[in-house]
Amino acid sequence: MTYPRARSTIEEMARYQPNLSAPSTGRIIRLSANEGAFGPSPKAIKALNSVAQHIHWYPEEEPAALAEALGSKYSLDPDRMIFGCGSDELIMSICQAYLDPGDEAIHTEYGFIMYPMSIRVAGGVPISAPDRNYTVDIDAVLERITDKTKIVFIANPNNPTGSYLSHTEVSRLHQNLPHTVLLVLDSAYSEFVVRNDYSSGAELVEISENVVMLRTFSKLYGLAGLRLGWGYAPKHVIDAIHVVKQPFGANRAAVSAALAALDDQKFIDKSVKHNEIWRTWTSTEFEKLGLYCLPSVANFLMVRFPSETGRTAVEAGTYLSNRGILTRGMSGYGASDYLRLSIGTQDEMKIVVKTVSDFLNEKVPSDE
């Protein structure tokens, strides 16, 4: 049969597949997408109700009030901000703006899977830099720089491993990059980090012409369903992204909720404290069961399961899903021995640990 064919690179790719549904008809515990444990701030919910009467109006091309609010909260220049339908849109737009066919863009071995996908969609060539112990290896990244390199993507903290790079390490990477290479620091989980040696990357944007910082309202702020991300970059980078990015990427409902969420410091502090307590508790409980958790500073854990039949991560994921608990398998990242799971409420984490314990203690069927 003859029919229009997509570009060869597109035909070779598989679509992104989240894990957001379970066969269970009872209670669903969603720990597969790193969503906020408490959902959105009550102030954000109230703001959503108030904006309903205006949703027939197009939003601003760029939400000036939100840019001003972010600038005030983080001491940033609102004129250097850009907003999109989640930071995913900004990642895709950066690739479209800066990659010609055949150009290379570097991502890390266990970096966010949207990086290589977006690079390929733009016609570029993704180059993977191996991690060291599931943490970004700066030297490995630098070794892969060529005259074809146009972008380097670094998730910090990293998804799905939960590891992070110190400000010193990120600065070392930037100092050794050619000025013609764009360094994209994806700081989607930065609000969860309580380490003195961490920085989101905003200060590098202030002193450089080749750094972009990306952030999102999907994680700590609990607004994933509204899809709102933002970037901070030099003005010439903002201008380039605007050319390829769809207009009106930040919808009215998302902007209204985001403004209210930024203003709810009590909710923010509660969420960060809860995450620290229950990530530590969950990791400790899993280790009591004989499992290994990668050290994490984000709102999720990457957990290694045994390789023996009946105890594997794949089987654990199925077991949990059948009981209404959604996690994220890591086979797509080449880490099939691991599951990634978000930190939910206190009740949810206790149920998860109990269910994993039940799974590990089930009698494995004999081959006889």
mmCIF file of C-alpha atoms in Angstrom:
data_model
loop_
_atom_site.group_PDB
_atom_site.id
_atom_site.type_symbol
_atom_site.label_atom_id
_atom_site.label_comp_id
_atom_site.label_asym_id
_atom_site.label_seq_id
_atom_site.Cartn_x
_atom_site.Cartn_y
_atom_site.Cartn_z
ATOM 1 C CA MET A 1 0.000 0.000 0.000
ATOM 2 C CA THR A 2 1.219 3.486 -0.880
ATOM 3 C CA TYR A 3 0.720 6.258 1.686
ATOM 4 C CA PRO A 4 2.524 9.329 3.021
ATOM 5 C CA ARG A 5 5.535 8.314 5.067
ATOM 6 C CA ALA A 6 6.951 10.136 8.077
ATOM 7 C CA ARG A 7 10.623 11.053 8.080
ATOM 8 C CA SER A 8 12.833 8.008 8.510
ATOM 9 C CA THR A 9 14.023 9.167 11.934
ATOM 10 C CA ILE A 10 10.417 9.474 13.105
ATOM 11 C CA GLU A 11 9.424 6.040 11.801
ATOM 12 C CA GLU A 12 12.307 4.518 13.737
ATOM 13 C CA MET A 13 11.185 6.090 17.031
ATOM 14 C CA ALA A 14 8.621 4.888 19.556
ATOM 15 C CA ARG A 15 6.213 7.291 21.222
ATOM 16 C CA TYR A 16 6.688 8.270 24.853
ATOM 17 C CA GLN A 17 4.642 5.927 27.041
ATOM 18 C CA PRO A 18 3.834 7.053 30.595
ATOM 19 C CA ASN A 19 2.466 4.581 33.137
ATOM 20 C CA LEU A 20 -0.695 6.271 34.391
ATOM 21 C CA SER A 21 -3.319 3.514 34.508
ATOM 22 C CA ALA A 22 -3.713 0.231 36.380
ATOM 23 C CA PRO A 23 -5.969 -2.825 35.958
ATOM 24 C CA SER A 24 -7.305 -2.375 39.497
ATOM 25 C CA THR A 25 -10.775 -0.886 39.885
ATOM 26 C CA GLY A 26 -10.180 0.053 43.505
ATOM 27 C CA ARG A 27 -7.881 2.684 44.983
ATOM 28 C CA ILE A 28 -5.077 3.823 42.669
ATOM 29 C CA ILE A 29 -1.769 5.000 44.146
ATOM 30 C CA ARG A 30 0.078 6.876 41.387
ATOM 31 C CA LEU A 31 3.792 6.858 42.038
ATOM 32 C CA SER A 32 4.884 6.597 38.410
ATOM 33 C CA ALA A 33 5.181 10.241 37.310
ATOM 34 C CA ASN A 34 6.839 12.108 40.202
ATOM 35 C CA GLU A 35 3.711 14.147 40.834
ATOM 36 C CA GLY A 36 3.394 16.170 44.040
ATOM 37 C CA ALA A 37 2.365 14.106 47.063
ATOM 38 C CA PHE A 38 -0.279 16.581 48.229
ATOM 39 C CA GLY A 39 -1.609 17.691 44.871
ATOM 40 C CA PRO A 40 -1.917 21.457 44.309
ATOM 41 C CA SER A 41 -1.953 24.173 46.913
ATOM 42 C CA PRO A 42 -5.431 25.094 48.208
ATOM 43 C CA LYS A 43 -4.684 28.611 46.987
ATOM 44 C CA ALA A 44 -4.090 27.235 43.477
ATOM 45 C CA ILE A 45 -7.414 25.386 43.534
ATOM 46 C CA LYS A 46 -9.204 28.547 44.595
ATOM 47 C CA ALA A 47 -7.493 30.493 41.811
ATOM 48 C CA LEU A 48 -8.634 27.930 39.235
ATOM 49 C CA ASN A 49 -12.231 28.454 40.251
ATOM 50 C CA SER A 50 -11.916 32.207 39.816
ATOM 51 C CA VAL A 51 -10.483 32.048 36.288
ATOM 52 C CA ALA A 52 -13.257 29.877 34.824
ATOM 53 C CA GLN A 53 -15.307 32.759 33.456
ATOM 54 C CA HIS A 54 -12.404 33.925 31.264
ATOM 55 C CA ILE A 55 -11.275 30.677 29.644
ATOM 56 C CA HIS A 56 -12.890 31.714 26.342
ATOM 57 C CA TRP A 57 -10.150 34.363 26.017
ATOM 58 C CA TYR A 58 -6.739 33.530 24.612
ATOM 59 C CA PRO A 59 -4.006 33.919 27.224
ATOM 60 C CA GLU A 60 -1.162 36.406 26.945
ATOM 61 C CA GLU A 61 1.575 35.290 24.588
ATOM 62 C CA GLU A 62 3.859 35.417 27.614
ATOM 63 C CA PRO A 63 2.406 35.799 31.154
ATOM 64 C CA ALA A 64 3.946 39.055 32.385
ATOM 65 C CA ALA A 65 2.489 38.809 35.896
ATOM 66 C CA LEU A 66 3.922 35.323 36.384
ATOM 67 C CA ALA A 67 7.326 36.430 35.096
ATOM 68 C CA GLU A 68 7.289 39.298 37.594
ATOM 69 C CA ALA A 69 6.286 36.950 40.425
ATOM 70 C CA LEU A 70 9.072 34.502 39.600
ATOM 71 C CA GLY A 71 11.526 37.352 39.259
ATOM 72 C CA SER A 72 10.575 38.612 42.702
ATOM 73 C CA LYS A 73 10.720 35.157 44.323
ATOM 74 C CA TYR A 74 14.086 34.128 42.850
ATOM 75 C CA SER A 75 15.675 37.563 42.177
ATOM 76 C CA LEU A 76 15.659 37.008 38.419
ATOM 77 C CA ASP A 77 15.116 39.269 35.394
ATOM 78 C CA PRO A 78 11.551 38.739 34.057
ATOM 79 C CA ASP A 79 12.691 39.747 30.553
ATOM 80 C CA ARG A 80 14.876 36.640 30.378
ATOM 81 C CA MET A 81 11.987 34.227 30.990
ATOM 82 C CA ILE A 82 10.025 32.061 28.583
ATOM 83 C CA PHE A 83 7.026 29.825 29.263
ATOM 84 C CA GLY A 84 5.721 26.662 27.650
ATOM 85 C CA CYS A 85 3.292 23.781 27.827
ATOM 86 C CA GLY A 86 5.459 22.009 30.365
ATOM 87 C CA SER A 87 9.248 22.151 30.166
ATOM 88 C CA ASP A 88 8.927 19.347 27.583
ATOM 89 C CA GLU A 89 7.790 21.929 25.032
ATOM 90 C CA LEU A 90 10.807 24.090 25.814
ATOM 91 C CA ILE A 91 13.169 21.120 25.439
ATOM 92 C CA MET A 92 11.676 20.343 22.037
ATOM 93 C CA SER A 93 11.777 24.005 20.988
ATOM 94 C CA ILE A 94 15.434 24.379 21.995
ATOM 95 C CA CYS A 95 16.332 21.413 19.790
ATOM 96 C CA GLN A 96 14.346 22.802 16.869
ATOM 97 C CA ALA A 97 15.951 26.225 17.257
ATOM 98 C CA TYR A 98 19.572 25.107 17.611
ATOM 99 C CA LEU A 99 20.020 21.831 15.715
ATOM 100 C CA ASP A 100 20.540 21.476 12.006
ATOM 101 C CA PRO A 101 20.334 17.959 10.514
ATOM 102 C CA GLY A 102 23.432 16.050 11.577
ATOM 103 C CA ASP A 103 24.287 18.335 14.502
ATOM 104 C CA GLU A 104 25.061 16.566 17.760
ATOM 105 C CA ALA A 105 23.538 17.117 21.189
ATOM 106 C CA ILE A 106 24.833 15.377 24.293
ATOM 107 C CA HIS A 107 22.677 13.837 26.998
ATOM 108 C CA THR A 108 23.707 11.570 29.854
ATOM 109 C CA GLU A 109 23.259 7.810 30.061
ATOM 110 C CA TYR A 110 20.460 7.927 32.608
ATOM 111 C CA GLY A 111 19.200 11.403 31.769
ATOM 112 C CA PHE A 112 15.578 12.296 31.007
ATOM 113 C CA ILE A 113 14.394 10.236 28.052
ATOM 114 C CA MET A 114 12.819 13.290 26.353
ATOM 115 C CA TYR A 115 16.291 14.641 25.527
ATOM 116 C CA PRO A 116 17.274 12.035 22.898
ATOM 117 C CA MET A 117 13.714 11.959 21.597
ATOM 118 C CA SER A 118 13.622 15.734 21.078
ATOM 119 C CA ILE A 119 17.085 15.717 19.510
ATOM 120 C CA ARG A 120 16.017 13.103 16.951
ATOM 121 C CA VAL A 121 12.748 14.885 16.152
ATOM 122 C CA ALA A 122 14.766 18.013 15.298
ATOM 123 C CA GLY A 123 17.021 15.987 12.988
ATOM 124 C CA GLY A 124 19.983 15.990 15.321
ATOM 125 C CA VAL A 125 22.161 13.148 16.545
ATOM 126 C CA PRO A 126 21.898 12.263 20.255
ATOM 127 C CA ILE A 127 25.225 11.411 21.891
ATOM 128 C CA SER A 128 25.050 9.561 25.211
ATOM 129 C CA ALA A 129 27.715 10.230 27.849
ATOM 130 C CA PRO A 130 28.045 7.314 30.306
ATOM 131 C CA ASP A 131 27.281 7.964 33.959
ATOM 132 C CA ARG A 132 29.538 6.995 36.828
ATOM 133 C CA ASN A 133 27.610 5.108 39.505
ATOM 134 C CA TYR A 134 24.319 6.478 38.170
ATOM 135 C CA THR A 135 25.568 10.057 38.491
ATOM 136 C CA VAL A 136 26.487 12.457 35.688
ATOM 137 C CA ASP A 137 30.180 12.169 34.805
ATOM 138 C CA ILE A 138 31.364 15.640 33.781
ATOM 139 C CA ASP A 139 34.563 14.322 32.222
ATOM 140 C CA ALA A 140 32.624 11.822 30.108
ATOM 141 C CA VAL A 141 30.441 14.659 28.829
ATOM 142 C CA LEU A 142 33.445 16.824 27.969
ATOM 143 C CA GLU A 143 35.176 13.935 26.187
ATOM 144 C CA ARG A 144 32.248 13.736 23.759
ATOM 145 C CA ILE A 145 32.366 17.362 22.653
ATOM 146 C CA THR A 146 33.160 17.681 18.940
ATOM 147 C CA ASP A 147 32.895 20.462 16.376
ATOM 148 C CA LYS A 148 29.386 19.116 15.657
ATOM 149 C CA THR A 149 28.166 19.551 19.265
ATOM 150 C CA LYS A 150 25.532 22.256 19.625
ATOM 151 C CA ILE A 151 23.711 21.422 22.900
ATOM 152 C CA VAL A 152 24.469 19.655 26.190
ATOM 153 C CA PHE A 153 21.476 18.583 28.307
ATOM 154 C CA ILE A 154 21.984 18.064 32.049
ATOM 155 C CA ALA A 155 19.109 17.233 34.392
ATOM 156 C CA ASN A 156 20.052 18.442 37.868
ATOM 157 C CA PRO A 157 18.722 16.761 39.963
ATOM 158 C CA ASN A 158 18.635 13.933 37.506
ATOM 159 C CA ASN A 159 15.521 12.020 36.542
ATOM 160 C CA PRO A 160 15.262 9.029 36.992
ATOM 161 C CA THR A 161 18.246 8.457 39.294
ATOM 162 C CA GLY A 162 17.683 11.278 41.814
ATOM 163 C CA SER A 163 21.389 12.170 41.902
ATOM 164 C CA TYR A 164 22.671 15.722 41.606
ATOM 165 C CA LEU A 165 25.732 17.748 40.672
ATOM 166 C CA SER A 166 27.162 20.396 42.965
ATOM 167 C CA HIS A 167 27.434 24.005 41.863
ATOM 168 C CA THR A 168 31.200 23.481 41.579
ATOM 169 C CA GLU A 169 30.822 20.543 39.190
ATOM 170 C CA VAL A 170 28.277 22.330 36.996
ATOM 171 C CA SER A 171 30.563 25.369 36.843
ATOM 172 C CA ARG A 172 33.478 23.148 35.827
ATOM 173 C CA LEU A 173 31.416 21.702 33.008
ATOM 174 C CA HIS A 174 30.405 25.145 31.795
ATOM 175 C CA GLN A 175 33.931 26.550 31.976
ATOM 176 C CA ASN A 176 35.220 23.761 29.746
ATOM 177 C CA LEU A 177 32.501 23.966 27.109
ATOM 178 C CA PRO A 178 33.060 25.877 23.890
ATOM 179 C CA HIS A 179 31.184 29.187 23.909
ATOM 180 C CA THR A 180 29.238 27.974 20.862
ATOM 181 C CA VAL A 181 27.662 25.067 22.783
ATOM 182 C CA LEU A 182 24.368 25.692 24.588
ATOM 183 C CA LEU A 183 24.260 24.209 28.104
ATOM 184 C CA VAL A 184 20.695 23.344 29.155
ATOM 185 C CA LEU A 185 20.294 22.816 32.900
ATOM 186 C CA ASP A 186 16.972 21.101 33.543
ATOM 187 C CA SER A 187 16.186 21.902 37.173
ATOM 188 C CA ALA A 188 12.675 20.444 37.305
ATOM 189 C CA TYR A 189 13.218 19.022 40.807
ATOM 190 C CA SER A 190 15.306 21.846 42.257
ATOM 191 C CA GLU A 191 12.646 22.913 44.766
ATOM 192 C CA PHE A 192 13.062 19.596 46.579
ATOM 193 C CA VAL A 193 16.826 19.919 47.057
ATOM 194 C CA VAL A 194 18.045 20.873 50.530
ATOM 195 C CA ARG A 195 21.799 20.681 49.956
ATOM 196 C CA ASN A 196 24.099 23.660 50.549
ATOM 197 C CA ASP A 197 26.312 22.858 47.544
ATOM 198 C CA TYR A 198 23.437 22.770 45.041
ATOM 199 C CA SER A 199 22.386 25.528 42.654
ATOM 200 C CA SER A 200 19.598 25.555 40.073
ATOM 201 C CA GLY A 201 21.835 27.223 37.488
ATOM 202 C CA ALA A 202 20.234 30.663 37.436
ATOM 203 C CA GLU A 203 23.471 32.354 38.426
ATOM 204 C CA LEU A 204 25.236 30.837 35.390
ATOM 205 C CA VAL A 205 22.564 32.283 33.127
ATOM 206 C CA GLU A 206 23.256 35.716 34.632
ATOM 207 C CA ILE A 207 26.963 35.647 33.739
ATOM 208 C CA SER A 208 26.894 33.641 30.485
ATOM 209 C CA GLU A 209 25.611 33.773 26.934
ATOM 210 C CA ASN A 210 25.250 29.992 26.484
ATOM 211 C CA VAL A 211 23.263 28.669 29.477
ATOM 212 C CA VAL A 212 19.543 27.916 29.806
ATOM 213 C CA MET A 213 17.831 26.938 33.061
ATOM 214 C CA LEU A 214 14.527 25.065 32.832
ATOM 215 C CA ARG A 215 11.957 24.756 35.629
ATOM 216 C CA THR A 216 8.422 23.431 35.994
ATOM 217 C CA PHE A 217 5.234 23.757 38.024
ATOM 218 C CA SER A 218 4.508 20.032 37.594
ATOM 219 C CA LYS A 219 6.458 18.653 40.552
ATOM 220 C CA LEU A 220 6.588 20.481 43.892
ATOM 221 C CA TYR A 221 3.701 22.762 42.955
ATOM 222 C CA GLY A 222 1.446 19.856 41.956
ATOM 223 C CA LEU A 223 0.212 21.377 38.683
ATOM 224 C CA ALA A 224 1.250 18.618 36.263
ATOM 225 C CA GLY A 225 -2.232 18.423 34.750
ATOM 226 C CA LEU A 226 -2.067 22.088 33.716
ATOM 227 C CA ARG A 227 1.292 21.740 31.877
ATOM 228 C CA LEU A 228 3.359 24.804 32.695
ATOM 229 C CA GLY A 229 7.128 25.055 32.461
ATOM 230 C CA TRP A 230 9.466 28.013 32.267
ATOM 231 C CA GLY A 231 12.970 28.823 31.208
ATOM 232 C CA TYR A 232 15.572 31.429 32.100
ATOM 233 C CA ALA A 233 18.134 32.332 29.463
ATOM 234 C CA PRO A 234 19.991 35.138 27.686
ATOM 235 C CA LYS A 235 17.728 37.350 25.588
ATOM 236 C CA HIS A 236 19.109 36.063 22.269
ATOM 237 C CA VAL A 237 18.243 32.474 23.297
ATOM 238 C CA ILE A 238 14.738 33.513 24.365
ATOM 239 C CA ASP A 239 14.233 35.211 20.985
ATOM 240 C CA ALA A 240 15.354 32.102 19.094
ATOM 241 C CA ILE A 241 13.054 29.785 21.049
ATOM 242 C CA HIS A 242 10.098 32.122 20.481
ATOM 243 C CA VAL A 243 10.455 31.682 16.730
ATOM 244 C CA VAL A 244 9.769 27.925 16.890
ATOM 245 C CA LYS A 245 7.653 27.639 20.056
ATOM 246 C CA GLN A 246 3.893 27.642 19.712
ATOM 247 C CA PRO A 247 2.213 30.858 20.851
ATOM 248 C CA PHE A 248 -0.047 30.850 23.916
ATOM 249 C CA GLY A 249 1.836 27.917 25.463
ATOM 250 C CA ALA A 250 0.979 29.057 28.995
ATOM 251 C CA ASN A 251 -2.796 28.775 29.330
ATOM 252 C CA ARG A 252 -4.931 30.993 31.567
ATOM 253 C CA ALA A 253 -5.800 28.306 34.094
ATOM 254 C CA ALA A 254 -2.162 27.261 34.501
ATOM 255 C CA VAL A 255 -0.912 30.809 34.953
ATOM 256 C CA SER A 256 -3.608 31.661 37.501
ATOM 257 C CA ALA A 257 -2.876 28.521 39.533
ATOM 258 C CA ALA A 258 0.886 29.064 39.307
ATOM 259 C CA LEU A 259 0.643 32.610 40.645
ATOM 260 C CA ALA A 260 -1.359 31.376 43.622
ATOM 261 C CA ALA A 261 0.965 28.399 44.219
ATOM 262 C CA LEU A 262 4.034 30.645 44.301
ATOM 263 C CA ASP A 263 2.347 32.684 47.015
ATOM 264 C CA ASP A 264 1.667 29.699 49.284
ATOM 265 C CA GLN A 265 4.971 29.368 51.138
ATOM 266 C CA LYS A 266 3.361 27.352 53.922
ATOM 267 C CA PHE A 267 2.336 24.671 51.413
ATOM 268 C CA ILE A 268 5.787 24.732 49.783
ATOM 269 C CA ASP A 269 7.573 24.253 53.119
ATOM 270 C CA LYS A 270 5.181 21.471 54.109
ATOM 271 C CA SER A 271 5.810 19.639 50.822
ATOM 272 C CA VAL A 272 9.600 19.866 51.060
ATOM 273 C CA LYS A 273 9.652 18.696 54.682
ATOM 274 C CA HIS A 274 7.286 15.811 53.933
ATOM 275 C CA ASN A 275 9.449 14.709 51.022
ATOM 276 C CA GLU A 276 12.636 14.682 53.092
ATOM 277 C CA ILE A 277 11.005 12.649 55.862
ATOM 278 C CA TRP A 278 9.221 10.078 53.734
ATOM 279 C CA ARG A 279 11.919 9.616 51.108
ATOM 280 C CA THR A 280 14.341 8.761 53.910
ATOM 281 C CA TRP A 281 11.820 6.502 55.640
ATOM 282 C CA THR A 282 10.939 4.655 52.427
ATOM 283 C CA SER A 283 14.574 4.128 51.483
ATOM 284 C CA THR A 284 15.342 2.775 54.964
ATOM 285 C CA GLU A 285 12.370 0.402 54.897
ATOM 286 C CA PHE A 286 13.277 -0.913 51.443
ATOM 287 C CA GLU A 287 16.836 -1.531 52.560
ATOM 288 C CA LYS A 288 15.481 -3.559 55.497
ATOM 289 C CA LEU A 289 13.821 -5.746 52.850
ATOM 290 C CA GLY A 290 17.178 -6.277 51.141
ATOM 291 C CA LEU A 291 16.628 -3.784 48.339
ATOM 292 C CA TYR A 292 19.032 -1.041 47.283
ATOM 293 C CA CYS A 293 17.916 2.567 46.685
ATOM 294 C CA LEU A 294 20.072 5.014 44.782
ATOM 295 C CA PRO A 295 20.774 8.134 46.883
ATOM 296 C CA SER A 296 18.198 10.753 45.888
ATOM 297 C CA VAL A 297 17.614 14.452 46.548
ATOM 298 C CA ALA A 298 14.363 14.586 44.562
ATOM 299 C CA ASN A 299 10.801 13.359 45.209
ATOM 300 C CA PHE A 300 11.409 9.828 43.980
ATOM 301 C CA LEU A 301 13.592 6.773 44.499
ATOM 302 C CA MET A 302 15.163 4.378 42.015
ATOM 303 C CA VAL A 303 15.055 0.939 43.647
ATOM 304 C CA ARG A 304 17.030 -2.142 42.603
ATOM 305 C CA PHE A 305 15.373 -5.552 42.833
ATOM 306 C CA PRO A 306 16.981 -9.017 42.734
ATOM 307 C CA SER A 307 17.650 -10.707 39.401
ATOM 308 C CA GLU A 308 16.207 -14.073 40.419
ATOM 309 C CA THR A 309 12.936 -15.158 38.840
ATOM 310 C CA GLY A 310 9.941 -14.194 40.938
ATOM 311 C CA ARG A 311 11.758 -11.255 42.547
ATOM 312 C CA THR A 312 12.660 -9.029 39.579
ATOM 313 C CA ALA A 313 11.794 -5.375 39.111
ATOM 314 C CA VAL A 314 9.591 -6.172 36.125
ATOM 315 C CA GLU A 315 7.633 -8.728 38.165
ATOM 316 C CA ALA A 316 7.453 -6.330 41.108
ATOM 317 C CA GLY A 317 6.039 -3.631 38.841
ATOM 318 C CA THR A 318 3.334 -5.985 37.610
ATOM 319 C CA TYR A 319 2.542 -7.169 41.136
ATOM 320 C CA LEU A 320 2.172 -3.600 42.356
ATOM 321 C CA SER A 321 0.129 -2.525 39.336
ATOM 322 C CA ASN A 322 -2.301 -5.404 39.844
ATOM 323 C CA ARG A 323 -2.879 -4.006 43.323
ATOM 324 C CA GLY A 324 -3.433 -0.452 42.139
ATOM 325 C CA ILE A 325 0.093 0.888 42.755
ATOM 326 C CA LEU A 326 1.725 2.504 39.727
ATOM 327 C CA THR A 327 5.512 2.718 39.455
ATOM 328 C CA ARG A 328 7.885 3.338 36.550
ATOM 329 C CA GLY A 329 9.931 0.516 35.042
ATOM 330 C CA MET A 330 13.465 1.440 34.028
ATOM 331 C CA SER A 331 13.970 -0.957 31.113
ATOM 332 C CA GLY A 332 13.726 1.948 28.679
ATOM 333 C CA TYR A 333 16.790 3.442 30.349
ATOM 334 C CA GLY A 334 18.740 0.196 30.204
ATOM 335 C CA ALA A 335 18.272 -0.393 33.940
ATOM 336 C CA SER A 336 15.782 -3.257 33.981
ATOM 337 C CA ASP A 337 16.715 -4.268 37.552
ATOM 338 C CA TYR A 338 15.221 -1.027 38.870
ATOM 339 C CA LEU A 339 11.842 0.554 39.508
ATOM 340 C CA ARG A 340 11.385 4.267 40.048
ATOM 341 C CA LEU A 341 8.667 5.397 42.411
ATOM 342 C CA SER A 342 7.554 8.815 43.606
ATOM 343 C CA ILE A 343 7.189 9.831 47.235
ATOM 344 C CA GLY A 344 3.469 9.988 47.964
ATOM 345 C CA THR A 345 1.549 10.597 51.157
ATOM 346 C CA GLN A 346 2.436 8.915 54.448
ATOM 347 C CA ASP A 347 -0.397 6.421 54.009
ATOM 348 C CA GLU A 348 0.609 5.649 50.427
ATOM 349 C CA MET A 349 4.242 4.990 51.288
ATOM 350 C CA LYS A 350 3.299 2.618 54.116
ATOM 351 C CA ILE A 351 1.033 0.693 51.739
ATOM 352 C CA VAL A 352 3.781 0.529 49.107
ATOM 353 C CA VAL A 353 6.386 -0.820 51.520
ATOM 354 C CA LYS A 354 3.928 -3.400 52.859
ATOM 355 C CA THR A 355 2.997 -4.497 49.323
ATOM 356 C CA VAL A 356 6.638 -4.789 48.239
ATOM 357 C CA SER A 357 7.304 -6.850 51.366
ATOM 358 C CA ASP A 358 4.401 -9.149 50.463
ATOM 359 C CA PHE A 359 5.820 -9.516 46.941
ATOM 360 C CA LEU A 360 9.303 -10.417 48.154
ATOM 361 C CA ASN A 361 7.950 -12.889 50.701
ATOM 362 C CA GLU A 362 5.712 -14.759 48.283
ATOM 363 C CA LYS A 363 6.826 -18.287 47.610
ATOM 364 C CA VAL A 364 8.485 -18.550 44.202
ATOM 365 C CA PRO A 365 6.985 -21.440 42.167
ATOM 366 C CA SER A 366 9.350 -24.400 41.790
ATOM 367 C CA ASP A 367 10.603 -25.449 38.334
ATOM 368 C CA GLU A 368 9.810 -29.043 39.199
#
